[in-house]
C-alpha atoms as a PDB file:
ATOM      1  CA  UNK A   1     -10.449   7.945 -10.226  1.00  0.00           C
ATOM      2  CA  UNK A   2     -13.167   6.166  -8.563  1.00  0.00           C
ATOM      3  CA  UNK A   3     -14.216   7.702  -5.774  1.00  0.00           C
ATOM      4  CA  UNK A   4     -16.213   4.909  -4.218  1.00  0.00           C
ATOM      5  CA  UNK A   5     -13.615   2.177  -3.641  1.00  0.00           C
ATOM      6  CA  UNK A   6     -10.332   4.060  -4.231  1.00  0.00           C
ATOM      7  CA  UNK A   7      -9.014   2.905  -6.998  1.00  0.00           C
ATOM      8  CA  UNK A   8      -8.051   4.486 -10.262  1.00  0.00           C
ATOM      9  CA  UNK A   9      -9.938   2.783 -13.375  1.00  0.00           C
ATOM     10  CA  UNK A  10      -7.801   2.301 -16.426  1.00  0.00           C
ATOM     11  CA  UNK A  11     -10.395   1.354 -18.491  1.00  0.00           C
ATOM     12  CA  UNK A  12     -10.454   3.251 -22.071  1.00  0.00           C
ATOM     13  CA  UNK A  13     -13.124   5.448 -22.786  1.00  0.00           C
ATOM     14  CA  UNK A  14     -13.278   6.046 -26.320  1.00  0.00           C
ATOM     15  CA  UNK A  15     -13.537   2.670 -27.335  1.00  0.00           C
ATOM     16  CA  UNK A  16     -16.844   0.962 -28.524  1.00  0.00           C
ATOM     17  CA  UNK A  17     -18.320  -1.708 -26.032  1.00  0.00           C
ATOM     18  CA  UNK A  18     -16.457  -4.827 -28.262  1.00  0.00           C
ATOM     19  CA  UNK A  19     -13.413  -3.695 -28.599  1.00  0.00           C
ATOM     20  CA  UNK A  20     -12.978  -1.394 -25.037  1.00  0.00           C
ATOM     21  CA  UNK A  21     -10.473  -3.210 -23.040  1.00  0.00           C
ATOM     22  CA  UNK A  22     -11.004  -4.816 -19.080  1.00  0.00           C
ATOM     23  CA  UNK A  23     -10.971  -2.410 -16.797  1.00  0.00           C
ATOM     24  CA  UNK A  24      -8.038  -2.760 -14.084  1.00  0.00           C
ATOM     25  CA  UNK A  25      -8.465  -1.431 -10.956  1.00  0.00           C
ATOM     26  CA  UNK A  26      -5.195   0.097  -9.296  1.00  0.00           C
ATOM     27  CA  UNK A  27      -5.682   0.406  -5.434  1.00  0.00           C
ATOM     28  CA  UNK A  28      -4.362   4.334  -4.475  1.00  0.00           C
ATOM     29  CA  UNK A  29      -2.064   2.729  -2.226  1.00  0.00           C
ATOM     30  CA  UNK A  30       0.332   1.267  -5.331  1.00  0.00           C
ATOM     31  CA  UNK A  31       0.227   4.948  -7.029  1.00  0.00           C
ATOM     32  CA  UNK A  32       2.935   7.314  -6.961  1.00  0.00           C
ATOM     33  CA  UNK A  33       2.720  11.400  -7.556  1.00  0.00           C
ATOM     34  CA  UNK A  34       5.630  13.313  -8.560  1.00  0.00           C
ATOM     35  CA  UNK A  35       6.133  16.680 -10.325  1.00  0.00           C
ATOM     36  CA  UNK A  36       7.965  17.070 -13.239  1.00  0.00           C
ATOM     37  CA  UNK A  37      11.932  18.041 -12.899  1.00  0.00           C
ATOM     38  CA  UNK A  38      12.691  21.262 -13.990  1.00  0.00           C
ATOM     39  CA  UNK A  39      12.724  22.443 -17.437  1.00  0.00           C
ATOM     40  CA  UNK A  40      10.993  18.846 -18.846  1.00  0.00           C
ATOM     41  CA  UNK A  41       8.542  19.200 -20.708  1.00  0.00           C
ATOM     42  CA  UNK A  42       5.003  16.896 -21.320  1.00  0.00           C
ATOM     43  CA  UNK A  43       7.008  15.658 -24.604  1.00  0.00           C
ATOM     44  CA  UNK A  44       9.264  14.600 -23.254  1.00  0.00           C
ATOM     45  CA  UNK A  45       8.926  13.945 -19.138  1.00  0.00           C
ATOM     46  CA  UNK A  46      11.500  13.833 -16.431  1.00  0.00           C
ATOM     47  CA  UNK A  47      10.218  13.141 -13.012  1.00  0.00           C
ATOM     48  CA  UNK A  48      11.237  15.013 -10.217  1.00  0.00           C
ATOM     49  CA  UNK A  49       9.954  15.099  -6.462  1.00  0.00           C
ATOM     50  CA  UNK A  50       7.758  12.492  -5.656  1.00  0.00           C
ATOM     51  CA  UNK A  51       4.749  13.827  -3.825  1.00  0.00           C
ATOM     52  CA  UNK A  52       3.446  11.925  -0.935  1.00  0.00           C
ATOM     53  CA  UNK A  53      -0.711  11.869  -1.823  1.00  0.00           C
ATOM     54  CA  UNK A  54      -2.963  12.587  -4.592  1.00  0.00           C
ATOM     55  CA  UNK A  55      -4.013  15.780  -2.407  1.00  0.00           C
ATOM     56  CA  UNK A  56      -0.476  17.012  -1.648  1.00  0.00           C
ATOM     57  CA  UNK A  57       0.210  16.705  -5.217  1.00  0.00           C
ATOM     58  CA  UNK A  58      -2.588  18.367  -6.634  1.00  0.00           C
ATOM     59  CA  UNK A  59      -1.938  21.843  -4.466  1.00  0.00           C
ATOM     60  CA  UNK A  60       1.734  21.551  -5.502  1.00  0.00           C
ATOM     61  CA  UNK A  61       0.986  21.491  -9.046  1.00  0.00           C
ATOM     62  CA  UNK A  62      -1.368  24.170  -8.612  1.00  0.00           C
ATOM     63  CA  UNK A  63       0.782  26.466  -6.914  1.00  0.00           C
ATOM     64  CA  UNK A  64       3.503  25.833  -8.829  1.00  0.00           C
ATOM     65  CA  UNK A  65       1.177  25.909 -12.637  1.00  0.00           C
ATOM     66  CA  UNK A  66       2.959  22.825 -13.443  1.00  0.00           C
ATOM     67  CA  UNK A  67       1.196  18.976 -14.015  1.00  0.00           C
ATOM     68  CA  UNK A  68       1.873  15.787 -11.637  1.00  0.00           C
ATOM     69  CA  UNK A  69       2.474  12.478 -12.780  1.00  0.00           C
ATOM     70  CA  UNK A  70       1.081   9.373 -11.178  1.00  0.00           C
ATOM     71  CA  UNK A  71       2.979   5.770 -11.959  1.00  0.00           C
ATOM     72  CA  UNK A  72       2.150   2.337 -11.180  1.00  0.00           C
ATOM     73  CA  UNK A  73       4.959  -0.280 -11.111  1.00  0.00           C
ATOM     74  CA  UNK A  74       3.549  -3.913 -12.689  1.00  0.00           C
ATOM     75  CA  UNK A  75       4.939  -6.825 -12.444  1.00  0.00           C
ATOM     76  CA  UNK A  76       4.058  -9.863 -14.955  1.00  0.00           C
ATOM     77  CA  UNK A  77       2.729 -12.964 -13.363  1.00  0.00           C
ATOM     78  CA  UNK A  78       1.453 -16.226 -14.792  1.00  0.00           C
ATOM     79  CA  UNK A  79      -2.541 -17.106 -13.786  1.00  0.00           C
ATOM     80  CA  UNK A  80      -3.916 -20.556 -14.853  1.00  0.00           C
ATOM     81  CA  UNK A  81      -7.657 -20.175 -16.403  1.00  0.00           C
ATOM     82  CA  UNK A  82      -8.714 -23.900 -15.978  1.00  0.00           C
ATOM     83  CA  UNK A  83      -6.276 -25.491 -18.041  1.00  0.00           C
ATOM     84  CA  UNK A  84      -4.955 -22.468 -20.009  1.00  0.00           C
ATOM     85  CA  UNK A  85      -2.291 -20.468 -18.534  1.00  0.00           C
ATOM     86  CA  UNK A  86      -2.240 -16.582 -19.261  1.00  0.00           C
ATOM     87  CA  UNK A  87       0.332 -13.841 -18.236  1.00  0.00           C
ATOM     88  CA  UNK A  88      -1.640 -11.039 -16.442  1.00  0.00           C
ATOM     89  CA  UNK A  89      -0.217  -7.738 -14.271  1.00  0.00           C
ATOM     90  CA  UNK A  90      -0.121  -7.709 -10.812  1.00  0.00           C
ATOM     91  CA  UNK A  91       0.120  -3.712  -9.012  1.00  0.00           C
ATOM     92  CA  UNK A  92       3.700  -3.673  -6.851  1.00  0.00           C
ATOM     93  CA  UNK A  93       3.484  -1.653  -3.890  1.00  0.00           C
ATOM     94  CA  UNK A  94       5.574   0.995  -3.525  1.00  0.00           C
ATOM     95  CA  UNK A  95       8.819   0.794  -1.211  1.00  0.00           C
END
């Protein structure tokens, strides 16, 4: 997370510089925390109660000695580059 806007960056970090895709930046507001439902595992994860904030959801996994999940709903929208069209994502607020 980037603490000085807040936004998360997606970016990838193990990537060399040509190859390392564009970073996109995911305002906290279209994030969602939840915990996992119980007896999931990380292989193979269920959500379960969606957590208000980033904040709330990092004590509640702590207490608990489980992990949180954050998801970002993206929808696919069409962009013109000059003449060129391209499909890019667009962040959907949550409801």
């Amino acid at each position: 997370m980037n603490g000085t806007n807040g936004a998360i960056d997606t970016s990838t970090s193990g990537c060399d510089r040509n190859s390392r895709r564009r970073r996109a930046e995911v305002p906290l507001e279209n994030v969602r925390y939840f915990l996992p439902k119980s007896g999931t595992s990380s292989d193979s994860p269920e959500l379960g109660q969606e957590i208000g904030t980033e904040g709330e959801a990092l004590v509640q996994a702590f207490k608990s000695g489980q992990v949180f999940y954050t998801v970002v709903a993206w929808r696919a929208v069409p962009e013109m580059n000059g003449s060129e069209p391209k499909i890019v994502k667009q962040a959907l607020s949550p409801t």
